[in-house]
Short mmCIF file of C-alpha atoms in Angstrom, two decimals:
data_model
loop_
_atom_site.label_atom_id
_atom_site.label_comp_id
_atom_site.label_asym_id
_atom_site.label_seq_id
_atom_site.Cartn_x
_atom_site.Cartn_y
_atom_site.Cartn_z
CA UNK A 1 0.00 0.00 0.00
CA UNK A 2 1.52 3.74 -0.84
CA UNK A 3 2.69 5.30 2.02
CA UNK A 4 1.17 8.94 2.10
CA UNK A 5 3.73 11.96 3.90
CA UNK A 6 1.49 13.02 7.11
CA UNK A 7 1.52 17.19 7.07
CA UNK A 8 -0.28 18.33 10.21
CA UNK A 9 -1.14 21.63 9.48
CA UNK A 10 -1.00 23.69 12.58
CA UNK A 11 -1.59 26.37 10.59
CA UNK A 12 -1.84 29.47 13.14
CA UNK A 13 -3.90 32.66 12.23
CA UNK A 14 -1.93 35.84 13.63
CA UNK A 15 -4.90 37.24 15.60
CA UNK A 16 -4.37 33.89 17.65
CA UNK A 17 -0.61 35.13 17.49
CA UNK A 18 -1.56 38.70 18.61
CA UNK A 19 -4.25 37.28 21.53
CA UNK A 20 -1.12 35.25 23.03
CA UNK A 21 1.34 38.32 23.28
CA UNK A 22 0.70 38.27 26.95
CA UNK A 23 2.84 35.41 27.00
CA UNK A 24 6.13 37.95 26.65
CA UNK A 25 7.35 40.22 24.35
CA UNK A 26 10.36 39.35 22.95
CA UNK A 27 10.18 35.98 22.73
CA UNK A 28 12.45 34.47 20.49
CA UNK A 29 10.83 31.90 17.65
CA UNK A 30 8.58 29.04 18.43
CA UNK A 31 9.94 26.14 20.77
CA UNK A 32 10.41 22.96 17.90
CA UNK A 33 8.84 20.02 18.89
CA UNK A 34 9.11 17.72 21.92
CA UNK A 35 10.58 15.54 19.32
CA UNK A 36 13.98 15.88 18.11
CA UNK A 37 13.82 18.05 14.95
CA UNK A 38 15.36 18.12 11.65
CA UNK A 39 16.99 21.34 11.00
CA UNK A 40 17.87 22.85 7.48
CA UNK A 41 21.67 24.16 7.55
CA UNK A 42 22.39 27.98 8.28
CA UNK A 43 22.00 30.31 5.50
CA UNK A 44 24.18 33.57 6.21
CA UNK A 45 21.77 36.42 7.39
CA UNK A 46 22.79 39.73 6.82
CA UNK A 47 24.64 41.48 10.28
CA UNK A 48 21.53 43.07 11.52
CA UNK A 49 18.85 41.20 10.36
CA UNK A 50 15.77 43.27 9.20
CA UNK A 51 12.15 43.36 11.21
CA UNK A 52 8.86 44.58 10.65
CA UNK A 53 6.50 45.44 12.93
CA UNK A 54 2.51 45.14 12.47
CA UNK A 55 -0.34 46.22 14.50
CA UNK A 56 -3.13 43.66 14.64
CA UNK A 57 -5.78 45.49 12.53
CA UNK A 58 -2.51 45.17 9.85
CA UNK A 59 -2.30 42.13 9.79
CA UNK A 60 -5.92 41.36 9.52
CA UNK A 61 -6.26 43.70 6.96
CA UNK A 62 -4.00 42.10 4.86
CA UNK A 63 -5.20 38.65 5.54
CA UNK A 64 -1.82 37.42 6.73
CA UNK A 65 -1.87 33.71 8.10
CA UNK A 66 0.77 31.92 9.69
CA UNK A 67 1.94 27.72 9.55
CA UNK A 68 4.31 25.99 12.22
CA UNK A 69 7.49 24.22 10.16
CA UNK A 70 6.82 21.00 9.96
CA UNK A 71 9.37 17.69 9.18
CA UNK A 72 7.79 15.61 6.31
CA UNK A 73 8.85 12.47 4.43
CA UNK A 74 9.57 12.92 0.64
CA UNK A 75 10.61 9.35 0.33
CA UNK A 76 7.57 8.32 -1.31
CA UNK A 77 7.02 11.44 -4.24
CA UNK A 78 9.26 11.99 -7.15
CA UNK A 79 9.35 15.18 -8.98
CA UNK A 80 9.19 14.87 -12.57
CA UNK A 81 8.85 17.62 -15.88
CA UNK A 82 6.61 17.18 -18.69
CA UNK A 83 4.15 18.47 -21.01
CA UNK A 84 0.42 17.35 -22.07
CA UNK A 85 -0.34 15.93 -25.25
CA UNK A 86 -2.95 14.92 -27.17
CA UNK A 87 -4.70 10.71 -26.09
CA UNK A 88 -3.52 9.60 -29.63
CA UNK A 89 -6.27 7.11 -29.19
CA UNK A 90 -8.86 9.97 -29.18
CA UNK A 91 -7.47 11.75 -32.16
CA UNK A 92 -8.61 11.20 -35.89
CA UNK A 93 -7.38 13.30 -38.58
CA UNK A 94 -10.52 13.23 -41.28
CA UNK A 95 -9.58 12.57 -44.77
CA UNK A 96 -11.51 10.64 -47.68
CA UNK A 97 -10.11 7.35 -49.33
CA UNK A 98 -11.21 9.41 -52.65
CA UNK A 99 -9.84 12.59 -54.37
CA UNK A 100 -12.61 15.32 -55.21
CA UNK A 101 -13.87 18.60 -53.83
CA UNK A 102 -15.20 20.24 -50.61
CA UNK A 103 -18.70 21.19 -51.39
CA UNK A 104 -19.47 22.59 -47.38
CA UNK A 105 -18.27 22.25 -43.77
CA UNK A 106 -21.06 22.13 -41.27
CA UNK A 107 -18.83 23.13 -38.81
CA UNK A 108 -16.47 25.77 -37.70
CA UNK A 109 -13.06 25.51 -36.02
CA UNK A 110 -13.15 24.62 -32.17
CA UNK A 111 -17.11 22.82 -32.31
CA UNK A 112 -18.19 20.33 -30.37
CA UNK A 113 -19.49 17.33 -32.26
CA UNK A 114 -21.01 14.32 -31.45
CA UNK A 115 -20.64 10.43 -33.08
CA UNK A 116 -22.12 10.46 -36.83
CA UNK A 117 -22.09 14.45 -36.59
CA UNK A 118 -21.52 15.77 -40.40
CA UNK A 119 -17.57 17.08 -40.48
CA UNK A 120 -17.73 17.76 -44.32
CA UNK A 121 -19.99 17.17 -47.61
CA UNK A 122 -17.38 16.31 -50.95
CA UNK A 123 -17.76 15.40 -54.56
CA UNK A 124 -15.86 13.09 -55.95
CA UNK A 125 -16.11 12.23 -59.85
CA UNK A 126 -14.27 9.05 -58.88
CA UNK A 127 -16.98 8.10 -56.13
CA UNK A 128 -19.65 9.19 -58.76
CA UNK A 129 -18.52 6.70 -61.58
CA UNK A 130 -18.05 3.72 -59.18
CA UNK A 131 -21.26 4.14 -58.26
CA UNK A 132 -22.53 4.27 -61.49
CA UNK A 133 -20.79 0.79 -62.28
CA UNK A 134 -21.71 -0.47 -59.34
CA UNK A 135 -25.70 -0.01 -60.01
CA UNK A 136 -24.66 -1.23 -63.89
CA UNK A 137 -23.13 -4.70 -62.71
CA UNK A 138 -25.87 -5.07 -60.31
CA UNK A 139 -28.48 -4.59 -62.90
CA UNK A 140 -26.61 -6.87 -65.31
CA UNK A 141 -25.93 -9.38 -62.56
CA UNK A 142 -29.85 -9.78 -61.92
CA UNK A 143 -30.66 -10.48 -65.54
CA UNK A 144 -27.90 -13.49 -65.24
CA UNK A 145 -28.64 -14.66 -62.13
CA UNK A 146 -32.58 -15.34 -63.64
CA UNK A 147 -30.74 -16.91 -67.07
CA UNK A 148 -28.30 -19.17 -64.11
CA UNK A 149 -31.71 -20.11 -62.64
CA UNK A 150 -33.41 -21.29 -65.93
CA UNK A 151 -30.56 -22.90 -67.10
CA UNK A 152 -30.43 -24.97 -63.90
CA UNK A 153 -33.68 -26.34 -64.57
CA UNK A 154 -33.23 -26.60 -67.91
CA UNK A 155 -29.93 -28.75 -67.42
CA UNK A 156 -32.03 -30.97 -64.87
CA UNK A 157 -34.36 -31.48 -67.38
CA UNK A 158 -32.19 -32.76 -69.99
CA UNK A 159 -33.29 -29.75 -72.27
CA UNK A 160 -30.06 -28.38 -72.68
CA UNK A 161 -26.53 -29.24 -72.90
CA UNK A 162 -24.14 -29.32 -70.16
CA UNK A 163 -21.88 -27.02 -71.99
CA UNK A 164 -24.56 -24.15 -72.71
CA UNK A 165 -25.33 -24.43 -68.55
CA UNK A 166 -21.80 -24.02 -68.00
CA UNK A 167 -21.03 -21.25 -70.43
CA UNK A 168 -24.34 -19.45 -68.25
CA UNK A 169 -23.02 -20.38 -65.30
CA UNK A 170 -19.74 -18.59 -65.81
CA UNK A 171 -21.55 -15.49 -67.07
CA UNK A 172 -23.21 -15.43 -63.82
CA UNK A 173 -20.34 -15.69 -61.43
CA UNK A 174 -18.24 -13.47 -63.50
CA UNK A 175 -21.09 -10.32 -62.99
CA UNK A 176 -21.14 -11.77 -59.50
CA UNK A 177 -17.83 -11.01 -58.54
CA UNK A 178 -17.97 -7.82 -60.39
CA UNK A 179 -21.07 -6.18 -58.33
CA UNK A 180 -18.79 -7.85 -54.99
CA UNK A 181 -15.64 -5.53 -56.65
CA UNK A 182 -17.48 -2.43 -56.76
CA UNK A 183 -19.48 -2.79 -53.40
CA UNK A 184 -16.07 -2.92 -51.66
CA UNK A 185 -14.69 -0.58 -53.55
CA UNK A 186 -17.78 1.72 -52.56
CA UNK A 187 -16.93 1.13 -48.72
CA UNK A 188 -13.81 2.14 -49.18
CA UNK A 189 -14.45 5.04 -50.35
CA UNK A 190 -16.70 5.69 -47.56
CA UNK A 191 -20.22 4.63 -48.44
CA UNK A 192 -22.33 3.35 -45.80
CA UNK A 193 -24.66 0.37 -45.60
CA UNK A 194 -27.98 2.18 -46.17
CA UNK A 195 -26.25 3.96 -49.11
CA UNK A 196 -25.32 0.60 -50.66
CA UNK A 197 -28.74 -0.55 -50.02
CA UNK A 198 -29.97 2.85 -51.78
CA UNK A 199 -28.03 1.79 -54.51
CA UNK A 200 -29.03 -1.81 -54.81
CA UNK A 201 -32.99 -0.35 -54.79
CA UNK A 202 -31.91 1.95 -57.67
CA UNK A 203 -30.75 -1.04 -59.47
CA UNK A 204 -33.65 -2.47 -60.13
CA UNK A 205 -35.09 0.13 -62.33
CA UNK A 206 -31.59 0.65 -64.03
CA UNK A 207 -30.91 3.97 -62.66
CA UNK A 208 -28.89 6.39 -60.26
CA UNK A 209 -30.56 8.77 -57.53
CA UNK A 210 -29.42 12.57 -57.49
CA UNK A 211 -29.12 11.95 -53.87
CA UNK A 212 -26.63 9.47 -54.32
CA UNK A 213 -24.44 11.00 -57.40
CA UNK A 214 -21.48 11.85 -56.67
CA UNK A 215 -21.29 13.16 -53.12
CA UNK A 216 -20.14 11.86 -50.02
CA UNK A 217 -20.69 13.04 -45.97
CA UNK A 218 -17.94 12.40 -43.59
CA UNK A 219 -18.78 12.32 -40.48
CA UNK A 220 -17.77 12.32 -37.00
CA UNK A 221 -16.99 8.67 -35.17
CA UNK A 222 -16.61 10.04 -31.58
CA UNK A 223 -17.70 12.76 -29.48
CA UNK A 224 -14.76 15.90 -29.32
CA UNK A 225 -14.25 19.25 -30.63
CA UNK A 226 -12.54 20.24 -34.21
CA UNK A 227 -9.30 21.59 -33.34
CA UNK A 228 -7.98 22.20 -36.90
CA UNK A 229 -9.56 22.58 -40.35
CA UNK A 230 -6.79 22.41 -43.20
CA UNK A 231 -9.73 23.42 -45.90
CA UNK A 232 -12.08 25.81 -47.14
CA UNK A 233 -15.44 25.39 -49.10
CA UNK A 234 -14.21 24.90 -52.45
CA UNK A 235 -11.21 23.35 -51.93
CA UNK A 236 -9.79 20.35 -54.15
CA UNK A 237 -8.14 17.69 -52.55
CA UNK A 238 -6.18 14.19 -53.04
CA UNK A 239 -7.28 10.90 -51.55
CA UNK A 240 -6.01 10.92 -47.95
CA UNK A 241 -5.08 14.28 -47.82
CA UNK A 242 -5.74 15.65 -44.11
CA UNK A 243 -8.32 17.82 -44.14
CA UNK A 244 -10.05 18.38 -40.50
CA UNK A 245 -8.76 17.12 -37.23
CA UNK A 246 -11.29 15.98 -34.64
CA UNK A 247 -9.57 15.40 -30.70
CA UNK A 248 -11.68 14.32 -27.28
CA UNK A 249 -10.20 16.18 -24.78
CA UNK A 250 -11.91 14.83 -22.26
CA UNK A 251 -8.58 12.52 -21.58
CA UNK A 252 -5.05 13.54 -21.86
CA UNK A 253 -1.18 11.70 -22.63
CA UNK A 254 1.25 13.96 -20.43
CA UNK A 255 4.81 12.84 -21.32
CA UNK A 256 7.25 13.25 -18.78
CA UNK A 257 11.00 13.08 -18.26
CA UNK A 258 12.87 10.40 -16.15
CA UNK A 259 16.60 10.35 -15.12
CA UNK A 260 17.99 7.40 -15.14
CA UNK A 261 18.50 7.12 -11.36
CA UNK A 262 14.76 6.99 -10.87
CA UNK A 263 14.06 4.58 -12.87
CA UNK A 264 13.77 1.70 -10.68
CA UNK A 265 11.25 3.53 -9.12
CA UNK A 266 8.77 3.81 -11.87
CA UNK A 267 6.25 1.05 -13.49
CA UNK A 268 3.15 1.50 -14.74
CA UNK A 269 -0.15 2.21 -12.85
CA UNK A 270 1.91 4.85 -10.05
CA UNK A 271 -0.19 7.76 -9.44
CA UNK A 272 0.25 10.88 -10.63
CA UNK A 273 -0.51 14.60 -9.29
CA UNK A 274 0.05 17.47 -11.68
CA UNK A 275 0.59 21.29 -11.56
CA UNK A 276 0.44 23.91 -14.03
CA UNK A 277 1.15 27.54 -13.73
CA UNK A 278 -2.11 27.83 -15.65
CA UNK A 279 -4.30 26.92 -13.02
CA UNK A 280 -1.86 27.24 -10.01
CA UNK A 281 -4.88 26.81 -7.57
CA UNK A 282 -5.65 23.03 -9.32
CA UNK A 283 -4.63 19.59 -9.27
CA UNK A 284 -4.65 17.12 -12.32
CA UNK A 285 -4.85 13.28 -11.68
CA UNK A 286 -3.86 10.15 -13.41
CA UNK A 287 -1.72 7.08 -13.94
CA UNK A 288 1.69 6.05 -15.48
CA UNK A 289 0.70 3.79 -18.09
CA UNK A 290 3.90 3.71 -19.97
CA UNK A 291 7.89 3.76 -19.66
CA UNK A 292 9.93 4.21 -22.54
CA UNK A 293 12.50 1.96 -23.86
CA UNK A 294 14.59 4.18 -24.65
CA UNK A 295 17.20 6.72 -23.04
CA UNK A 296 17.80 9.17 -24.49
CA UNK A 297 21.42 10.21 -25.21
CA UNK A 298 21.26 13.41 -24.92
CA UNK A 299 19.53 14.37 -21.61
CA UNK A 300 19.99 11.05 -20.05
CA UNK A 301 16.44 10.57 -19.75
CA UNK A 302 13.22 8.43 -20.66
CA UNK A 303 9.94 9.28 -21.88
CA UNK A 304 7.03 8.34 -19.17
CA UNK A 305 3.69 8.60 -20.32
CA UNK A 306 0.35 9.15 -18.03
CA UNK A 307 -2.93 9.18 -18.99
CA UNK A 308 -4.97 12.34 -17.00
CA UNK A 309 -8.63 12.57 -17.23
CA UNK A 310 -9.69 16.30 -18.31
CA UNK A 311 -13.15 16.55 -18.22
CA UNK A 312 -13.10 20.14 -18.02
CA UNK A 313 -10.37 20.66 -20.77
CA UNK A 314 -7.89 23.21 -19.36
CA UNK A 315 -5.02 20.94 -19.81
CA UNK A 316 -4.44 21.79 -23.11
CA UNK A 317 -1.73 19.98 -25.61
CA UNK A 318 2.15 21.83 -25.22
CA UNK A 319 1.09 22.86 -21.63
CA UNK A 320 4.23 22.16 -19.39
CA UNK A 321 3.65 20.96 -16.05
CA UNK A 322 5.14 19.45 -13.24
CA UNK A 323 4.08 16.23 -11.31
CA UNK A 324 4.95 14.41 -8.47
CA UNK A 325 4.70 10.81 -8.93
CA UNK A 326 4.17 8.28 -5.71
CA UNK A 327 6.58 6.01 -5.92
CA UNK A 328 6.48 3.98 -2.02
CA UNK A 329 10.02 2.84 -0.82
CA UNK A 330 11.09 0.85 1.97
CA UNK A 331 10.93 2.31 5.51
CA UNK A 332 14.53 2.00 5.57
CA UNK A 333 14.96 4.90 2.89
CA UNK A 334 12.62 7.40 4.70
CA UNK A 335 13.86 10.80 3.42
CA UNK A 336 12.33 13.00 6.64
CA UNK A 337 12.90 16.85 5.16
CA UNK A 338 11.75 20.39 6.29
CA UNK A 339 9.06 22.27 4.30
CA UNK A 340 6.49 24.88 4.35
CA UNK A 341 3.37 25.77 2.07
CA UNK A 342 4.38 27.03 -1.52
CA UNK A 343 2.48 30.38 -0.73
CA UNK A 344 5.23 31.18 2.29
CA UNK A 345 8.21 31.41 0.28
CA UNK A 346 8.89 34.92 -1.36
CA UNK A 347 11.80 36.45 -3.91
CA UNK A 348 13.51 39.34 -1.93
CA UNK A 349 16.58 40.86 -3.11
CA UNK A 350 17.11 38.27 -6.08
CA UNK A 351 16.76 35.48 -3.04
CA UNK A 352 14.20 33.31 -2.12
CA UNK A 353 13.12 34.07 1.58
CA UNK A 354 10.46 33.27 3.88
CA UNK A 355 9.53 35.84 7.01
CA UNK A 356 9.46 34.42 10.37
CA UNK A 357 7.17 35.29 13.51
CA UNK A 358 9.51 36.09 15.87
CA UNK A 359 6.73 37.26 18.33
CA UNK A 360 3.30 38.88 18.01
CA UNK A 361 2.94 41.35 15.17
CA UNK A 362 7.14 40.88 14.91
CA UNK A 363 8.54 39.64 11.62
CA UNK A 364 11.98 38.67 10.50
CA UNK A 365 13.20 38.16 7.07
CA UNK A 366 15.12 34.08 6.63
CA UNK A 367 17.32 33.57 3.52
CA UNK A 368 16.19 29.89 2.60
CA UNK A 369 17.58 27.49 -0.21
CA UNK A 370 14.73 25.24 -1.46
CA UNK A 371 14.70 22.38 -2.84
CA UNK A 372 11.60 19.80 -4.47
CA UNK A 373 8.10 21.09 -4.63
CA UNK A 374 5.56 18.64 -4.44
CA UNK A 375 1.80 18.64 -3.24
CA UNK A 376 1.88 22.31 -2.74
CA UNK A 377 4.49 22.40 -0.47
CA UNK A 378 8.26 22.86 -1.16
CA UNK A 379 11.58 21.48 0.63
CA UNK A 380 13.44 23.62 2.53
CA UNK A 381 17.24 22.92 2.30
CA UNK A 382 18.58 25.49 4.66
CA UNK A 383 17.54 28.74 6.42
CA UNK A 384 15.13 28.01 8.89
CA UNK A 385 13.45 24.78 11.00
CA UNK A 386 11.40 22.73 12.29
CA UNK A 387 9.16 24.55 14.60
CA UNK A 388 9.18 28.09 13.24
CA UNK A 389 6.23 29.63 12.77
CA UNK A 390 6.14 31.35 8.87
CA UNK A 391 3.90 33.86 6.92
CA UNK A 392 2.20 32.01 4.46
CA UNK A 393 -0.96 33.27 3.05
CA UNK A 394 -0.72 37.45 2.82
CA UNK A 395 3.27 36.94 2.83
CA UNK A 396 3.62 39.10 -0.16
CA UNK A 397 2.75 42.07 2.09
CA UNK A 398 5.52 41.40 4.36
CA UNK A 399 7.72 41.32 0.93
CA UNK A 400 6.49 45.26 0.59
CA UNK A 401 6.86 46.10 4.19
CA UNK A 402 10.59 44.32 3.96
CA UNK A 403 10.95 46.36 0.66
CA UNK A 404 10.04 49.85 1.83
CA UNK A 405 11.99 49.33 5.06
CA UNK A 406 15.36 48.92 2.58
CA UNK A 407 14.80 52.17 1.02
CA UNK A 408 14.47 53.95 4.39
CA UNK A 409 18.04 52.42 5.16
CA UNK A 410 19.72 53.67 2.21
CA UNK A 411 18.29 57.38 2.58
#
């Protein structure tokens, strides 16, 4: 079973800060657990490290929260790089098995369409003449197949020769084979059943509906959304020759990149949580369902494929994202690390830095090297640990304060 990292959250709101200042001012930071802590290595502060001070209606003004440092285990996530592409098995690029012309396009660029949905009406002289033969060799087949019949008796009956039942015979499985030749031809080139059967009705009076001339609907097979038309009413165009593409993106691929050292770690069917800068509030699910074969010689790397269910369709093809796969290892590897909410960590002075409640409405600036990011949360290398209590939500107004309290200095 996977072994999930417990975070307890002891996330602390500041006016429960403030409300406890009676508990002496100047307090240094908050005691780390009764358990021994993991501490991240010493970043060098600068000599007189910078505070800010803020009253209580500040800090609820700006909605600033705060979250005790906790000590995690990473051992069981792997950070991994990728980008989303297209379910290859939910991707059909339309074409017709026959050269001819566009005639219309029911539907625009970026529709939604539904299974047997019209995608495009053609003409196709080629279509058009096949069809013509085919009603001809049917017509001709049925006037054999009644001459086969008579002959049949007639041969049973003594009242003709073998030979003349055999020369009839022949006539009748040659035009047999030739109405079988251009009925697959005909579903090649796209015709349906009921078409067929249209044609088959027209046979027996010897001739060839308008309806079924020369033109030809394609239509849609699943439900998606046109994401690219190559053609325009009008248009001529070569059997096979792309000319709409049709994806559900209701289900995604998202190829990602694996070092080498992590392979051992991967097989298919691991879970997979995904971020994108495009919806940094969101989390995409799925499932490894492939690993490459191949490593690539370049970046050392192999291709591993998940497929993400995207109902709602924001992951969109050629968006990069990152994902933390849950890989479980033995107890014995347990990788305990510090880390703090992705919203706590701020750039100040080119440097990434987090602000620490040093006592009620008291805030000093930490210089902190970071590490992995995973499940919103992100590794803390050095800087500060276990047990200190850290802006996290509203931080970015501590950034400003810190900012403005700089220029001061240097006038």
């Amino acid at each position: 079973m996977n072994r999930k990292p417990t975070i307890l959250l002891s996330g602390l709101a500041l006016s429960a800060a403030v409300a406890l200042a009676g508990c002496g001012k100047g307090r240094g930071a908050a005691p780390a657990p009764e358990a021994p802590a993991k501490t991240a290595e010493k970043v060098e502060e600068p000599a007189t490290p910078q505070r800010v001070h803020l009253t209580a209606a500040a800090i609820a003004e700006a909605g600033i929260t705060t979250w005790k440092v906790q000590i995690v285990d990473l051992s069981h996530i792997l950070s991994l790089t990728g980008s989303v592409g297209f379910d290859e098995n939910r991707l059909l690029l339309v074409a017709a098995n026959v050269k001819g012309r566009v005639t219309s396009i029911p539907v625009d660029l970026g529709a939604r369409v539904k299974p047997g949905d019209p995608l495009l009406v053609i003409e196709s002289v080629d279509l058009g003449r096949t069809r013509e033969e085919f009603v001809t060799e049917l017509s001709s087949f049925n006037v054999s197949a009644s001459a086969y019949e008579r002959a049949r008796k007639l041969v049973e009956a003594n009242a003709i020769s073998a030979g003349e039942f055999q020369a009839r015979e022949g006539d009748y499985l040659a035009k047999k084979t030739a109405v079988a030749s251009a009925e697959r031809t005909l579903h090649l080139y796209g015709d349906s059943e009921e078409t067929i059967a249209r044609l088959r009705a027209n046979a027996v009076d010897h001739r060839l509906s308008a309806a079924d001339g020369a033109t030809l609907t394609l239509r849609a097979p699943f439900a998606g959304r046109v994401i690219d038309r190559k053609v325009t009413s009008g248009a001529l165009f070569e059997a096979l020759q792309p000319l709409m593409t049709i994806a559900d993106l209701g289900s995604v691929w998202v190829f990602l990149n694996a070092y080498e050292k992590d392979l051992a770690l991967l097989h298919e069917g691991l879970s997979v949580t995904l971020r994108t800068d495009a919806y940094p509030q969101e989390t995409f699910r799925g499932r490894v369902d492939f690993l490459g074969s191949v490593v690539d010689p370049q970046t050392r790397s192999v291709r591993v494929r998940a497929t993400v269910e995207n109902r709602s369709e924001k992951l969109r093809p050629g968006l990069f994202v990152t994902a933390q796969v849950d890989v479980p290892k033995p107890q014995s590897e347990a990788h305990p690390i510090v880390a703090v909410p992705q919203s706590a960590i701020q750039r100040l002075e080119g440097r990434s830095t987090v602000f620490v409640q040093v006592e009620p409405g008291v805030f000093q600036r930490h210089y902190v090297e970071v590490g992995h990011s995973f499940e919103g949360f992100t590794e803390i290398l050095a800087g500060i640990k276990a047990g200190d209590v850290v802006a996290t939500e509203g931080s970015f107004v501590l950034k400003s304060e810190f900012a403005k309290a700089s220029l001061v200095e240097e006038d």
